[in-house]
Amino acid sequence: MIEWFTWLQIAVATAAGLLCLTLGLAGRAPADLTLGATLLVEVLLIGQLLVSLFAPATGNVPTGSVLEYYVYLVSAIILPPAAAFWALVERNRWSTVVLGVTDLSIAVMLYRMNEIWFVQLA
Amino acid sequence: MVQTTSPRSLGIGRVLVVVYGILALAATGRSVLQILTKFDTAPLAYLLSALSAVVYILATAALVARGRRWYVVAWVTIGFELLGVIIVGTLSAVDPMLFPADTVWSGYGFGYLFVPLVLPVLGMLWLHRRRPSRPASVETGAAGART
């Protein structure tokens, strides 16, 4: 993990989540903007996967459980396609809210991943 | 603008299902890890984690599925969650040594942004609104939204 990249990613996921949540509650069906924001979150997650795979080779190793880290990362990578699939199948305001909830939970998961990689409290 | 013809409660129900699904995923992932890697350190807490994960999966399924039986399952599982988060939350606050390791319900779901505490209440409100005594409009609304 690269710290600034992770924080950037958390910021993007939070912003995308709030955007989708707001537009969804305002009654907007999923559109290019909300689906695009979620796609950006997904692309950054794939980037994070590549970083995580190659960082240990440069001496940047996780301080916590590698297994736990990847459970979070893989779950996070699965979520946006699932939410986007839903948004395309059922186009109404609640699908946009679902996109928002997904993006926000990814932000939380990234925060946890950051803790697993860098900070060990136990 | 695409506007759904289904009742508002149905749409909110979809969001509820998603939040339940994500929580079920989180609880399952965590408990599998705990049991695989460090079961011996706190068997009680980790068994509780596994139990709560199963209950969350069941609750998610019960919210999606239709019919009276699933409706009852939804009430039982969601009620169990509420009891769980209140009892374990209180016990972990009174005596931290009882649950040395984190479960979904420790500290009233603190580690999950209190979602485990809020979610059962929302779930019960939603279940109350779509109780089977007047299911006709909800059911047809759902069928219409699916096509």
Short mmCIF file of C-alpha atoms in Angstrom, two decimals:
data_model
loop_
_atom_site.label_atom_id
_atom_site.label_comp_id
_atom_site.label_asym_id
_atom_site.label_seq_id
_atom_site.Cartn_x
_atom_site.Cartn_y
_atom_site.Cartn_z
CA MET A 1 0.00 0.00 0.00
CA ILE A 2 1.07 3.53 -0.76
CA GLU A 3 -0.30 5.85 1.87
CA TRP A 4 -1.16 8.89 -0.27
CA PHE A 5 -2.73 6.70 -2.94
CA THR A 6 -4.94 5.03 -0.34
CA TRP A 7 -6.06 8.34 1.13
CA LEU A 8 -6.81 9.66 -2.36
CA GLN A 9 -8.84 6.52 -2.96
CA ILE A 10 -10.77 6.92 0.30
CA ALA A 11 -11.51 10.55 -0.62
CA VAL A 12 -12.73 9.56 -4.10
CA ALA A 13 -14.90 6.72 -2.74
CA THR A 14 -16.41 9.00 -0.08
CA ALA A 15 -17.11 11.77 -2.62
CA ALA A 16 -18.60 9.29 -5.10
CA GLY A 17 -20.71 7.77 -2.32
CA LEU A 18 -22.08 11.12 -1.16
CA LEU A 19 -22.75 12.16 -4.77
CA CYS A 20 -24.71 8.99 -5.55
CA LEU A 21 -26.55 9.12 -2.24
CA THR A 22 -27.57 12.75 -2.78
CA LEU A 23 -28.64 12.28 -6.41
CA GLY A 24 -30.43 9.04 -5.53
CA LEU A 25 -32.41 10.59 -2.70
CA ALA A 26 -33.18 13.50 -5.04
CA GLY A 27 -34.92 10.97 -7.27
CA ARG A 28 -32.37 10.51 -10.07
CA ALA A 29 -31.99 7.17 -11.80
CA PRO A 30 -28.45 5.86 -12.36
CA ALA A 31 -26.76 7.88 -15.12
CA ASP A 32 -23.32 8.32 -16.65
CA LEU A 33 -22.22 10.56 -13.78
CA THR A 34 -23.13 8.20 -10.93
CA LEU A 35 -22.10 5.03 -12.75
CA GLY A 36 -18.89 6.75 -13.89
CA ALA A 37 -18.05 7.75 -10.32
CA THR A 38 -18.54 4.16 -9.20
CA LEU A 39 -16.45 2.95 -12.14
CA LEU A 40 -13.66 5.30 -11.03
CA VAL A 41 -13.81 3.76 -7.53
CA GLU A 42 -13.49 0.30 -9.13
CA VAL A 43 -10.54 1.31 -11.33
CA LEU A 44 -8.73 2.71 -8.29
CA LEU A 45 -9.40 -0.58 -6.45
CA ILE A 46 -7.78 -2.53 -9.30
CA GLY A 47 -4.87 -0.10 -9.03
CA GLN A 48 -4.69 -0.80 -5.32
CA LEU A 49 -4.62 -4.54 -6.03
CA LEU A 50 -1.63 -4.08 -8.36
CA VAL A 51 0.12 -1.87 -5.79
CA SER A 52 -0.52 -4.48 -3.07
CA LEU A 53 0.84 -7.29 -5.23
CA PHE A 54 4.05 -5.49 -6.15
CA ALA A 55 4.74 -3.33 -3.07
CA PRO A 56 6.15 -6.21 -0.93
CA ALA A 57 8.87 -6.72 -3.59
CA THR A 58 10.14 -3.21 -2.80
CA GLY A 59 10.19 -3.83 0.95
CA ASN A 60 6.77 -2.26 1.55
CA VAL A 61 5.17 -5.14 3.48
CA PRO A 62 1.90 -5.19 5.44
CA THR A 63 2.33 -5.03 9.23
CA GLY A 64 -0.91 -6.93 9.80
CA SER A 65 -2.59 -10.06 8.47
CA VAL A 66 -2.09 -10.44 4.72
CA LEU A 67 -5.05 -12.80 4.52
CA GLU A 68 -7.39 -10.33 6.22
CA TYR A 69 -6.12 -7.57 3.94
CA TYR A 70 -6.97 -9.50 0.80
CA VAL A 71 -10.38 -10.56 2.11
CA TYR A 72 -11.20 -6.85 2.38
CA LEU A 73 -9.66 -5.98 -0.98
CA VAL A 74 -11.33 -8.77 -2.94
CA SER A 75 -14.72 -8.06 -1.32
CA ALA A 76 -14.32 -4.38 -2.19
CA ILE A 77 -13.47 -5.20 -5.81
CA ILE A 78 -16.58 -7.37 -6.15
CA LEU A 79 -19.00 -4.75 -4.79
CA PRO A 80 -19.02 -2.01 -7.52
CA PRO A 81 -19.71 -4.39 -10.46
CA ALA A 82 -22.54 -5.95 -8.44
CA ALA A 83 -24.04 -2.54 -7.64
CA ALA A 84 -23.57 -1.35 -11.23
CA PHE A 85 -25.21 -4.50 -12.56
CA TRP A 86 -28.16 -3.78 -10.29
CA ALA A 87 -28.24 -0.17 -11.47
CA LEU A 88 -28.41 -1.24 -15.12
CA VAL A 89 -31.06 -3.90 -14.53
CA GLU A 90 -33.34 -1.80 -12.35
CA ARG A 91 -33.11 1.84 -13.29
CA ASN A 92 -34.69 3.88 -10.53
CA ARG A 93 -33.65 6.25 -7.76
CA TRP A 94 -32.98 3.45 -5.28
CA SER A 95 -30.36 1.91 -7.52
CA THR A 96 -28.51 5.22 -7.32
CA VAL A 97 -28.79 5.08 -3.52
CA VAL A 98 -27.41 1.52 -3.70
CA LEU A 99 -24.42 2.82 -5.69
CA GLY A 100 -23.87 5.43 -2.96
CA VAL A 101 -24.08 2.93 -0.11
CA THR A 102 -21.61 0.68 -1.95
CA ASP A 103 -19.09 3.48 -2.54
CA LEU A 104 -19.30 4.58 1.10
CA SER A 105 -18.79 1.05 2.42
CA ILE A 106 -15.75 0.75 0.14
CA ALA A 107 -14.36 3.90 1.74
CA VAL A 108 -14.76 2.25 5.16
CA MET A 109 -13.15 -0.96 3.93
CA LEU A 110 -10.20 0.98 2.50
CA TYR A 111 -9.75 2.69 5.83
CA ARG A 112 -9.63 -0.72 7.51
CA MET A 113 -7.16 -2.00 4.88
CA ASN A 114 -4.98 1.02 5.54
CA GLU A 115 -4.98 0.14 9.25
CA ILE A 116 -4.13 -3.50 8.54
CA TRP A 117 -1.21 -2.51 6.32
CA PHE A 118 0.28 0.34 8.36
CA VAL A 119 -1.12 0.45 11.91
CA GLN A 120 -1.26 -2.42 14.36
CA LEU A 121 -2.99 -1.66 17.62
CA ALA A 122 -2.82 -5.16 19.04
CA MET B 1 -36.51 10.57 -15.59
CA VAL B 2 -37.32 6.98 -14.76
CA GLN B 3 -39.63 6.89 -11.78
CA THR B 4 -40.54 3.65 -10.14
CA THR B 5 -44.19 2.79 -9.84
CA SER B 6 -43.52 0.50 -6.90
CA PRO B 7 -44.28 1.76 -3.39
CA ARG B 8 -41.63 3.82 -1.70
CA SER B 9 -41.20 1.21 1.02
CA LEU B 10 -40.23 -1.38 -1.57
CA GLY B 11 -37.38 0.80 -2.85
CA ILE B 12 -36.13 1.50 0.65
CA GLY B 13 -36.33 -2.25 1.20
CA ARG B 14 -33.88 -2.75 -1.66
CA VAL B 15 -31.37 -0.46 0.02
CA LEU B 16 -31.94 -2.29 3.29
CA VAL B 17 -31.18 -5.59 1.54
CA VAL B 18 -27.93 -4.17 0.15
CA VAL B 19 -26.78 -2.90 3.54
CA TYR B 20 -27.68 -6.26 5.09
CA GLY B 21 -25.81 -8.03 2.31
CA ILE B 22 -22.66 -5.98 2.86
CA LEU B 23 -22.84 -6.52 6.62
CA ALA B 24 -23.34 -10.26 6.06
CA LEU B 25 -20.29 -10.26 3.79
CA ALA B 26 -18.22 -8.37 6.37
CA ALA B 27 -19.31 -10.58 9.27
CA THR B 28 -18.75 -13.78 7.30
CA GLY B 29 -15.32 -12.74 6.04
CA ARG B 30 -14.21 -11.72 9.49
CA SER B 31 -15.48 -14.81 11.28
CA VAL B 32 -13.97 -17.19 8.72
CA LEU B 33 -10.63 -15.45 9.21
CA GLN B 34 -10.91 -15.53 12.99
CA ILE B 35 -11.79 -19.21 13.09
CA LEU B 36 -9.11 -20.20 10.59
CA THR B 37 -6.26 -18.20 12.08
CA LYS B 38 -6.76 -17.73 15.83
CA PHE B 39 -9.71 -19.76 17.03
CA ASP B 40 -7.94 -20.92 20.21
CA THR B 41 -7.44 -17.44 21.64
CA ALA B 42 -11.14 -16.67 22.10
CA PRO B 43 -13.41 -19.55 21.04
CA LEU B 44 -16.58 -18.02 22.51
CA ALA B 45 -16.19 -14.68 20.76
CA TYR B 46 -15.34 -16.30 17.44
CA LEU B 47 -18.22 -18.76 17.59
CA LEU B 48 -20.45 -15.79 18.29
CA SER B 49 -18.97 -14.05 15.25
CA ALA B 50 -19.78 -17.08 13.11
CA LEU B 51 -23.30 -17.29 14.52
CA SER B 52 -23.95 -13.61 13.84
CA ALA B 53 -22.62 -14.02 10.30
CA VAL B 54 -25.05 -16.87 9.63
CA VAL B 55 -27.91 -14.84 11.08
CA TYR B 56 -27.04 -11.86 8.85
CA ILE B 57 -27.00 -14.11 5.79
CA LEU B 58 -30.37 -15.58 6.78
CA ALA B 59 -31.83 -12.13 7.40
CA THR B 60 -30.63 -10.92 3.99
CA ALA B 61 -32.22 -13.92 2.30
CA ALA B 62 -35.44 -13.49 4.30
CA LEU B 63 -35.71 -9.85 3.24
CA VAL B 64 -35.38 -10.82 -0.43
CA ALA B 65 -37.62 -13.88 -0.39
CA ARG B 66 -41.39 -13.64 -0.39
CA GLY B 67 -44.05 -15.50 1.51
CA ARG B 68 -45.28 -15.77 5.04
CA ARG B 69 -42.64 -18.22 6.21
CA TRP B 70 -39.76 -15.99 5.13
CA TYR B 71 -41.53 -13.04 6.71
CA VAL B 72 -41.44 -14.88 10.04
CA VAL B 73 -37.77 -15.83 9.47
CA ALA B 74 -37.02 -12.16 8.83
CA TRP B 75 -38.62 -11.14 12.12
CA VAL B 76 -36.82 -13.88 14.07
CA THR B 77 -33.38 -13.16 12.60
CA ILE B 78 -33.68 -9.39 12.85
CA GLY B 79 -35.02 -9.68 16.40
CA PHE B 80 -32.09 -11.94 17.24
CA GLU B 81 -29.68 -9.33 15.88
CA LEU B 82 -31.20 -6.58 17.95
CA LEU B 83 -31.03 -8.73 21.09
CA GLY B 84 -27.49 -9.75 20.19
CA VAL B 85 -26.18 -6.25 19.72
CA ILE B 86 -27.85 -5.04 22.94
CA ILE B 87 -26.76 -7.99 25.09
CA VAL B 88 -23.21 -8.36 23.73
CA GLY B 89 -22.80 -4.59 23.54
CA THR B 90 -23.78 -4.22 27.20
CA LEU B 91 -21.67 -7.20 28.33
CA SER B 92 -18.62 -5.91 26.46
CA ALA B 93 -19.07 -2.50 28.04
CA VAL B 94 -19.53 -3.90 31.57
CA ASP B 95 -16.77 -6.48 31.40
CA PRO B 96 -14.31 -6.06 28.48
CA MET B 97 -12.56 -9.31 29.46
CA LEU B 98 -15.64 -11.32 28.55
CA PHE B 99 -15.21 -10.50 24.87
CA PRO B 100 -11.51 -9.76 24.49
CA ALA B 101 -11.73 -10.11 20.74
CA ASP B 102 -13.92 -8.04 18.51
CA THR B 103 -17.25 -9.36 17.35
CA VAL B 104 -19.72 -7.54 15.14
CA TRP B 105 -21.71 -6.70 18.26
CA SER B 106 -18.96 -5.60 20.65
CA GLY B 107 -19.43 -2.04 21.87
CA TYR B 108 -22.88 -1.92 20.25
CA GLY B 109 -21.33 -2.45 16.82
CA PHE B 110 -18.79 0.35 17.29
CA GLY B 111 -16.34 -1.31 14.87
CA TYR B 112 -19.01 -1.21 12.18
CA LEU B 113 -20.01 2.44 12.68
CA PHE B 114 -22.99 1.33 14.82
CA VAL B 115 -24.64 -0.10 11.71
CA PRO B 116 -25.47 -3.37 13.57
CA LEU B 117 -27.40 -1.34 16.16
CA VAL B 118 -29.35 0.83 13.72
CA LEU B 119 -30.04 -1.77 11.04
CA PRO B 120 -32.36 -4.13 13.01
CA VAL B 121 -34.53 -1.18 14.02
CA LEU B 122 -34.85 -0.04 10.40
CA GLY B 123 -35.46 -3.64 9.38
CA MET B 124 -38.29 -4.02 11.90
CA LEU B 125 -39.90 -0.75 10.80
CA TRP B 126 -39.78 -1.96 7.23
CA LEU B 127 -41.14 -5.40 8.07
CA HIS B 128 -43.97 -3.78 9.99
CA ARG B 129 -44.90 -1.70 6.95
CA ARG B 130 -45.03 -4.61 4.55
CA ARG B 131 -46.69 -7.18 6.78
CA PRO B 132 -48.53 -9.88 4.81
CA SER B 133 -52.03 -8.81 5.90
CA ARG B 134 -52.03 -6.32 3.00
CA PRO B 135 -49.52 -7.75 0.61
CA ALA B 136 -51.40 -7.43 -2.70
CA SER B 137 -50.16 -4.01 -3.79
CA VAL B 138 -46.61 -4.65 -2.62
CA GLU B 139 -46.43 -8.01 -4.38
CA THR B 140 -47.71 -6.71 -7.71
CA GLY B 141 -45.47 -3.67 -7.38
CA ALA B 142 -42.49 -5.94 -6.92
CA ALA B 143 -43.48 -8.10 -9.87
CA GLY B 144 -43.86 -5.01 -12.03
CA ALA B 145 -40.46 -3.66 -11.02
CA ARG B 146 -38.76 -6.96 -11.82
CA THR B 147 -39.89 -7.23 -15.44
#
